Short mmCIF file of C-alpha atoms and ligand atoms in Angstrom, two decimals:
data_model
loop_
_atom_site.label_atom_id
_atom_site.label_comp_id
_atom_site.label_asym_id
_atom_site.label_seq_id
_atom_site.Cartn_x
_atom_site.Cartn_y
_atom_site.Cartn_z
CA MET A 4 103.78 -182.98 137.07
CA LYS A 5 105.25 -186.10 138.56
CA GLY A 6 105.89 -185.00 141.83
CA ASP A 7 109.12 -187.12 143.45
CA LYS A 8 108.98 -185.36 146.64
CA SER A 9 111.98 -186.46 148.39
CA HIS A 10 113.67 -184.49 145.59
CA LYS A 11 112.44 -180.96 145.67
CA LEU A 12 115.21 -179.99 147.39
CA CYS A 13 118.61 -181.12 146.50
CA ILE A 14 121.88 -179.88 148.23
CA ALA A 15 124.72 -180.47 145.53
CA PRO A 16 127.90 -182.75 145.22
CA MET A 17 130.73 -180.52 146.22
CA MET A 18 134.42 -181.59 145.89
CA ASP A 19 135.91 -180.93 148.60
CA HIS A 20 133.38 -179.25 150.12
CA THR A 21 129.88 -181.81 150.95
CA ASP A 22 132.04 -184.51 153.07
CA ARG A 23 130.14 -186.14 156.05
CA HIS A 24 130.65 -182.46 158.47
CA PHE A 25 129.28 -180.41 156.18
CA ARG A 26 126.26 -182.71 155.31
CA PHE A 27 125.49 -183.59 158.33
CA PHE A 28 125.75 -179.51 159.45
CA MET A 29 123.37 -179.50 156.73
CA ARG A 30 120.80 -181.49 158.48
CA LEU A 31 120.45 -179.27 160.74
CA LEU A 32 119.47 -176.85 158.53
CA SER A 33 117.29 -178.54 156.63
CA LYS A 34 114.88 -181.60 157.54
CA HIS A 35 114.11 -182.93 154.03
CA ALA A 36 116.76 -181.78 151.81
CA PHE A 37 118.26 -184.71 149.79
CA LEU A 38 121.87 -184.76 150.70
CA TYR A 39 124.86 -185.45 148.02
CA THR A 40 128.55 -186.95 148.85
CA GLU A 41 131.46 -185.37 146.75
CA MET A 42 131.84 -187.16 143.69
CA VAL A 43 133.91 -190.48 144.01
CA THR A 44 135.48 -192.22 141.20
CA THR A 45 135.31 -195.95 141.05
CA ASP A 46 138.81 -196.52 141.11
CA ALA A 47 138.89 -195.03 144.10
CA LEU A 48 136.10 -196.90 145.79
CA ILE A 49 137.32 -200.46 144.59
CA HIS A 50 141.28 -199.80 145.34
CA GLY A 51 140.56 -196.93 147.96
CA ASP A 52 140.08 -196.59 151.44
CA ARG A 53 136.45 -197.76 150.66
CA GLU A 54 135.24 -197.07 154.45
CA ARG A 55 136.45 -193.63 154.76
CA PHE A 56 134.50 -192.90 151.24
CA LEU A 57 131.65 -194.29 152.32
CA ARG A 58 131.45 -193.56 155.81
CA PHE A 59 127.94 -191.35 156.60
CA GLN A 60 126.15 -190.91 159.63
CA SER A 61 122.66 -191.98 160.00
CA ILE A 62 120.77 -188.83 160.81
CA GLU A 63 121.95 -187.81 156.95
CA HIS A 64 119.30 -189.65 155.21
CA PRO A 65 118.38 -189.24 152.65
CA VAL A 66 121.93 -189.27 151.24
CA ALA A 67 123.52 -189.99 147.89
CA LEU A 68 126.82 -190.99 146.62
CA GLN A 69 128.02 -189.81 143.45
CA LEU A 70 130.24 -191.44 141.25
CA GLY A 71 132.11 -190.65 138.63
CA GLY A 72 133.18 -193.47 136.37
CA SER A 73 132.60 -195.03 132.97
CA LYS A 74 133.51 -198.47 133.03
CA PRO A 75 129.89 -200.33 133.85
CA ASP A 76 130.92 -203.51 135.39
CA ASP A 77 133.28 -201.06 137.76
CA LEU A 78 130.20 -198.95 138.32
CA ALA A 79 127.64 -201.68 139.65
CA LYS A 80 130.56 -202.90 141.75
CA CYS A 81 130.45 -199.58 143.40
CA CYS A 82 126.65 -199.34 143.67
CA HIS A 83 126.62 -202.24 145.59
CA PHE A 84 129.07 -201.00 147.61
CA ALA A 85 126.77 -198.07 148.34
CA GLU A 86 123.54 -199.98 148.90
CA ASP A 87 125.20 -202.22 151.10
CA ALA A 88 126.68 -198.86 153.19
CA GLY A 89 122.82 -197.67 153.45
CA TYR A 90 123.01 -195.37 150.75
CA ASP A 91 119.30 -194.05 149.69
CA GLU A 92 120.59 -193.43 145.74
CA VAL A 93 123.77 -193.73 143.49
CA ASN A 94 124.13 -190.79 141.48
CA LEU A 95 126.77 -191.05 138.39
CA ASN A 96 128.13 -187.66 137.14
CA ILE A 97 127.97 -186.89 133.87
CA GLY A 98 128.42 -182.97 134.45
CA CYS A 99 131.95 -182.31 135.71
CA PRO A 100 134.25 -180.70 133.57
CA SER A 101 137.45 -181.03 134.64
CA ASP A 102 140.76 -182.34 132.67
CA ARG A 103 141.25 -184.87 135.44
CA VAL A 104 138.09 -186.06 134.96
CA GLN A 105 137.89 -186.18 130.72
CA ASN A 106 141.08 -188.39 130.81
CA GLY A 107 139.13 -190.41 132.99
CA GLN A 108 136.89 -190.80 130.33
CA PHE A 109 134.37 -189.70 132.53
CA GLY A 110 131.74 -186.34 134.01
CA ALA A 111 130.55 -184.13 131.15
CA CYS A 112 132.19 -185.65 127.99
CA LEU A 113 130.37 -188.73 128.27
CA MET A 114 127.04 -186.49 127.26
CA SER A 115 128.04 -187.21 123.39
CA ASN A 116 128.29 -190.99 124.60
CA PRO A 117 124.57 -191.49 125.01
CA GLU A 118 124.84 -195.09 124.96
CA LEU A 119 127.59 -195.76 127.05
CA VAL A 120 125.73 -193.59 130.05
CA GLY A 121 122.81 -196.07 129.03
CA GLU A 122 124.76 -198.68 129.10
CA CYS A 123 126.46 -197.67 132.81
CA VAL A 124 122.71 -196.90 134.13
CA TYR A 125 121.42 -199.94 133.04
CA ASN A 126 124.16 -202.48 135.04
CA MET A 127 123.94 -200.03 137.86
CA GLN A 128 120.25 -200.50 138.18
CA LYS A 129 120.26 -203.97 137.57
CA HIS A 130 122.41 -204.89 140.62
CA VAL A 131 120.75 -202.58 143.22
CA ALA A 132 117.02 -201.36 144.53
CA ILE A 133 118.63 -198.14 145.37
CA PRO A 134 117.62 -195.53 142.84
CA VAL A 135 120.74 -194.72 140.03
CA THR A 136 120.23 -191.14 139.23
CA VAL A 137 122.20 -189.11 136.46
CA LYS A 138 123.65 -185.23 137.25
CA THR A 139 124.37 -183.82 134.57
CA ARG A 140 124.40 -180.36 132.23
CA ILE A 141 122.21 -179.02 129.19
CA GLY A 142 124.72 -179.61 126.64
CA ILE A 143 128.60 -179.83 125.86
CA ASP A 144 130.62 -177.41 123.55
CA ASP A 145 128.79 -176.32 120.57
CA ARG A 146 126.09 -178.67 120.98
CA ASP A 147 123.53 -176.54 123.56
CA ASP A 148 120.30 -177.54 121.31
CA PHE A 149 117.30 -178.81 122.86
CA ASP A 150 117.51 -182.41 120.25
CA PHE A 151 120.90 -183.44 121.46
CA LEU A 152 120.03 -183.03 124.88
CA PHE A 153 116.61 -184.72 124.48
CA ASN A 154 118.44 -187.38 122.81
CA PHE A 155 120.86 -188.27 125.75
CA ILE A 156 117.78 -187.66 128.30
CA ASP A 157 115.50 -189.89 125.87
CA LYS A 158 118.42 -192.78 125.98
CA VAL A 159 119.79 -193.14 129.52
CA ALA A 160 116.33 -192.72 130.62
CA SER A 161 115.44 -195.77 128.21
CA ALA A 162 117.82 -197.80 130.23
CA GLY A 163 116.07 -196.93 134.01
CA CYS A 164 116.90 -193.80 134.88
CA GLN A 165 114.05 -191.78 136.27
CA SER A 166 115.74 -188.83 137.67
CA PHE A 167 117.95 -186.25 136.24
CA ILE A 168 119.42 -183.48 137.87
CA VAL A 169 120.29 -180.93 134.91
CA HIS A 170 122.64 -178.30 135.79
CA ALA A 171 120.79 -175.70 133.20
CA ARG A 172 124.42 -174.71 131.40
CA ILE A 173 126.48 -176.19 128.90
CA ALA A 174 129.92 -177.26 129.83
CA ILE A 175 133.03 -176.18 127.56
CA LEU A 176 135.00 -179.00 127.52
CA SER A 177 138.32 -176.74 126.91
CA GLY A 178 139.87 -173.61 127.75
CA LEU A 179 137.77 -173.01 130.84
CA SER A 180 138.08 -174.00 134.04
CA PRO A 181 135.82 -176.29 136.24
CA LYS A 182 135.44 -172.67 138.35
CA GLU A 183 134.71 -170.93 134.97
CA ASN A 184 132.48 -173.70 133.36
CA ARG A 185 129.85 -173.28 136.55
CA GLU A 186 129.69 -169.16 136.04
CA ILE A 187 130.69 -168.43 132.44
CA PRO A 188 128.45 -170.74 130.24
CA ILE A 189 124.91 -168.70 130.86
CA LEU A 190 121.97 -169.96 132.30
CA ASN A 191 119.27 -171.42 130.11
CA TYR A 192 116.48 -172.59 132.62
CA ALA A 193 114.08 -172.77 129.74
CA ARG A 194 115.80 -175.56 128.71
CA VAL A 195 115.42 -177.56 131.37
CA TYR A 196 111.52 -176.76 131.31
CA GLU A 197 111.84 -178.03 128.07
CA ILE A 198 113.10 -181.69 129.00
CA LYS A 199 110.42 -181.84 131.81
CA ASN A 200 107.40 -181.19 128.95
CA ALA A 201 108.92 -183.28 126.70
CA PHE A 202 109.34 -186.25 129.65
CA PRO A 203 106.40 -185.49 131.79
CA HIS A 204 107.00 -189.09 133.72
CA LEU A 205 110.62 -188.14 134.96
CA ASN A 206 111.72 -186.19 137.89
CA ILE A 207 113.26 -183.23 136.37
CA ILE A 208 115.79 -181.40 139.48
CA ILE A 209 117.04 -178.08 138.10
CA ASN A 210 120.73 -176.60 139.39
CA GLY A 211 122.70 -173.99 138.98
CA GLY A 212 122.51 -170.17 140.14
CA LEU A 213 119.55 -170.58 142.62
CA ILE A 214 120.51 -168.10 145.45
CA LYS A 215 116.80 -166.49 146.14
CA THR A 216 113.86 -168.02 148.01
CA ASP A 217 111.38 -166.80 145.39
CA SER A 218 113.00 -167.79 142.10
CA VAL A 219 112.87 -171.27 143.31
CA ILE A 220 109.36 -170.94 144.09
CA GLU A 221 109.10 -170.41 140.57
CA GLN A 222 111.31 -172.98 139.79
CA MET A 223 108.83 -174.96 141.17
CA GLN A 224 106.39 -174.27 138.52
CA HIS A 225 107.93 -175.57 136.08
CA VAL A 226 110.01 -179.03 137.75
CA ASP A 227 110.04 -181.32 140.26
CA GLY A 228 113.14 -180.14 142.62
CA VAL A 229 115.90 -177.60 142.92
CA MET A 230 119.48 -178.33 143.73
CA ILE A 231 121.87 -175.96 145.42
CA GLY A 232 125.24 -176.00 145.09
CA ARG A 233 127.50 -172.39 146.55
CA ALA A 234 124.65 -171.09 147.87
CA ALA A 235 124.37 -173.52 150.91
CA TYR A 236 127.89 -173.62 151.28
CA GLN A 237 128.53 -169.50 151.49
CA ASN A 238 124.86 -169.01 152.74
CA PRO A 239 123.91 -171.64 154.88
CA TYR A 240 121.25 -170.30 156.80
CA TRP A 241 119.26 -169.88 153.68
CA ILE A 242 118.77 -173.66 153.83
CA ALA A 243 116.98 -173.45 156.63
CA GLU A 244 114.82 -170.88 156.01
CA LEU A 245 113.94 -172.24 152.63
CA ASP A 246 113.45 -175.53 153.93
CA HIS A 247 110.95 -173.66 156.36
CA LYS A 248 109.24 -172.07 153.49
CA MET A 249 109.55 -174.87 150.85
CA PHE A 250 107.45 -177.33 153.09
CA GLN A 251 106.13 -175.33 155.36
CA GLU A 252 105.78 -178.29 157.88
CA ARG A 253 104.97 -176.44 161.58
CA TYR A 254 108.23 -176.45 163.31
CA GLU A 255 109.79 -173.18 164.49
CA LEU A 256 112.63 -172.04 162.20
CA PRO A 257 115.73 -173.34 164.39
CA THR A 258 118.27 -169.96 164.58
CA ARG A 259 121.71 -169.52 163.72
CA LYS A 260 123.03 -169.37 167.40
CA GLU A 261 120.84 -173.38 168.01
CA ILE A 262 122.22 -173.92 164.83
CA PHE A 263 125.68 -173.51 165.70
CA ARG A 264 125.61 -174.70 169.53
CA ARG A 265 124.30 -178.29 167.72
CA TYR A 266 127.07 -178.25 165.22
CA GLN A 267 129.69 -177.24 168.12
CA GLU A 268 128.63 -180.22 170.50
CA TYR A 269 129.16 -182.47 167.15
CA MET A 270 132.27 -181.00 166.48
CA LEU A 271 133.80 -181.47 170.24
CA GLU A 272 132.36 -185.13 169.66
CA GLN A 273 134.00 -185.98 166.81
CA SER A 274 137.31 -184.48 168.07
CA THR A 275 137.28 -187.12 170.68
CA GLN A 276 137.52 -189.69 167.41
CA GLY A 277 140.50 -187.48 166.41
CA ILE A 278 138.97 -185.14 163.72
CA ARG A 279 140.45 -182.18 163.81
CA LEU A 280 138.58 -178.98 164.56
CA SER A 281 139.35 -177.15 161.45
CA ASN A 282 138.23 -180.04 159.54
CA MET A 283 134.60 -179.13 160.68
CA SER A 284 134.66 -175.23 161.29
CA ARG A 285 135.20 -174.78 157.81
CA HIS A 286 131.87 -175.34 156.80
CA ILE A 287 129.99 -173.24 159.39
CA ILE A 288 131.80 -170.08 158.45
CA GLY A 289 129.29 -168.51 156.30
CA LEU A 290 126.34 -168.95 158.95
CA PHE A 291 126.22 -165.56 160.09
CA GLN A 292 126.63 -164.36 157.12
CA GLY A 293 125.14 -160.82 156.65
CA GLN A 294 125.26 -160.28 160.02
CA PRO A 295 126.99 -158.59 162.28
CA GLY A 296 129.84 -159.70 163.60
CA ALA A 297 130.25 -162.27 160.70
CA ARG A 298 133.12 -161.45 159.01
CA LYS A 299 134.96 -161.78 163.04
CA PHE A 300 133.45 -165.18 163.34
CA ARG A 301 134.29 -166.20 159.84
CA GLN A 302 137.96 -165.49 160.24
CA TYR A 303 138.40 -167.41 163.92
CA LEU A 304 136.85 -170.88 162.21
CA SER A 305 138.80 -170.02 158.90
CA ALA A 306 141.09 -173.02 158.68
CA GLY A 307 143.89 -170.17 158.63
CA HIS A 308 143.64 -169.15 161.98
CA PRO A 309 146.85 -170.05 164.31
CA GLU A 310 144.40 -171.00 167.23
CA ILE A 311 142.25 -173.24 165.19
CA GLN A 312 144.89 -175.06 164.27
CA LYS A 313 146.02 -175.70 167.50
CA ASN A 314 142.38 -177.85 167.80
CA SER A 315 141.73 -175.44 170.66
CA PRO A 316 137.95 -175.75 171.77
CA GLU A 317 138.47 -172.19 173.16
CA LEU A 318 138.01 -170.86 169.75
CA LEU A 319 134.59 -172.04 168.96
CA GLU A 320 133.37 -169.93 172.04
CA ALA A 321 134.93 -166.66 171.01
CA ALA A 322 133.80 -167.19 167.40
CA ILE A 323 130.22 -167.12 168.90
CA ASN A 324 130.89 -164.08 171.00
CA SER A 325 131.51 -162.41 168.14
CA VAL A 326 128.17 -162.69 166.99
CA SER A 327 126.63 -162.27 171.04
CA SER A 328 123.98 -159.12 168.86
CA VAL A 329 122.85 -162.12 166.67
CA SER A 330 120.17 -165.00 167.90
C1 FMN B 429 133.36 -176.44 144.91
C2 FMN B 429 132.69 -177.32 144.05
C3 FMN B 429 133.08 -178.64 143.77
C4 FMN B 429 131.87 -179.23 143.14
N1 FMN B 429 132.24 -180.36 142.68
C5 FMN B 429 131.21 -181.31 142.26
C6 FMN B 429 131.36 -182.92 142.20
O1 FMN B 429 132.02 -183.57 143.02
N2 FMN B 429 129.95 -183.27 141.47
C7 FMN B 429 129.16 -182.74 140.97
O2 FMN B 429 128.27 -183.45 140.46
N3 FMN B 429 129.31 -181.79 140.79
C8 FMN B 429 130.16 -180.85 141.78
N4 FMN B 429 129.88 -179.03 141.42
C9 FMN B 429 128.77 -178.42 140.55
C10 FMN B 429 127.62 -178.51 141.78
O3 FMN B 429 126.94 -179.63 142.54
C11 FMN B 429 126.81 -177.41 140.92
O4 FMN B 429 126.66 -178.32 139.92
C12 FMN B 429 127.12 -176.19 140.57
O5 FMN B 429 127.79 -175.42 141.57
C13 FMN B 429 126.10 -175.33 139.82
O6 FMN B 429 125.04 -175.17 141.18
P1 FMN B 429 125.36 -173.77 142.13
O7 FMN B 429 124.98 -172.55 140.89
O8 FMN B 429 123.75 -174.02 142.97
O9 FMN B 429 126.20 -173.77 142.54
C14 FMN B 429 131.06 -179.18 142.60
C15 FMN B 429 130.70 -177.14 142.51
C16 FMN B 429 131.74 -176.46 143.20
C17 FMN B 429 131.35 -175.14 143.65
#
C-alpha cells in the first residue's frame, strides 16, 4: 500500500455544513484530518464573491477546495485561484447526484464521460503545483460493475489524478433525492478494495457510512484513508477520539468542554467581525451527543432558538451549564 499519510483521515465536503467555521471546529478536534470545503461551482468562483468562497484560516491546513464543473478552462482558472489563496489541494466533485448539478453537466453524471473528466483533470493539474484529486461514486444507475469503475479510474488516473475519494455507493441519477442517494444505494466497500488492488500505486480513500472506530481501523487494512461525512457533523467528538486512536500520538485527548471553550473564544472573536453567533454555534450542537444534558445544549445553540437569534453571548454560557456534569 502506498500510504499517503496526509489523507488517512478526511472530513467530507458537505454543502451548507463544512464552511470555514465548521472546519475551524474540526481542527480543534483533529490535528491531522484533511479538511474539505463545501462544493463551489466554477461559475460561482469566476463570477461570484470569490473572496468569500475562498476564505479560510491558516489553522485549517491541510485543506482542500472542492470544485464542481466540467469546463476544462474554467476549472483550470479556479485551480489558480485555489493555489493563490493557499489551498493544499483541489478536489473535483464527480459524486453529487442533485438535479441542479446534472443540469450544469457536472457531479456524478460525469462518471459516464471519463474522457471529459480526464481532460478536466489534465487541464487543472497542468496549471498548478498542488494536487488535483477526484471524489466519485462506485457507479451510476445500472452501471455498478467493476469494469465501469475500473475504466473511469484508469482514464482519470492516466490524465494525472493520483488520489481518489470513493463513496462506496452508486448514484441513481433520476428518481432519488441527494439525501436518498446517500442512504438507499447499498454500500459496497469490497468494490473500493478491488480498485485499490487494481491500482496499488494510487491513493484510494474510502467514504460512506463510517461511524465506528473499529470499522475505520478495519478499512485501513484495505485502503489508504477514510473520509467521514455525516458522523463528523452529528457526533463531532468522535473525530477527536478517532484522530487520537488512528495517529497514536502522545497528546492528551482534549475534553468536550475544552473544545467548547476554544470554539467559544473563536465565536466571540468572529462576532466582533460581524459574524452572527447562530452561524457558528449551529456547528457544535452535536458536541455533547450521548452525554447527560446534550438535548438542552443542542436546543440552546440551534439556529431557531430565540436568544441565539438575538446574538447574545450569554447563551453560550447557558448552553455549557446545561452539560455541567460532563467533562
Ligand atoms: C448535507 C450534505 C451535503 C453534502 N455536500 C457535498 C458536497 O458539497 N460535495 C460532495 O462531494 N459531497 C457532498 N456530500 C456527500 C458527502 O461528502 C459524503 O460523500 C456522504 O455524506 C457519504 O459519507 P458519510 O456516510 O460519511 O456521510 C454531502 C453530504 C451531506 C450529508
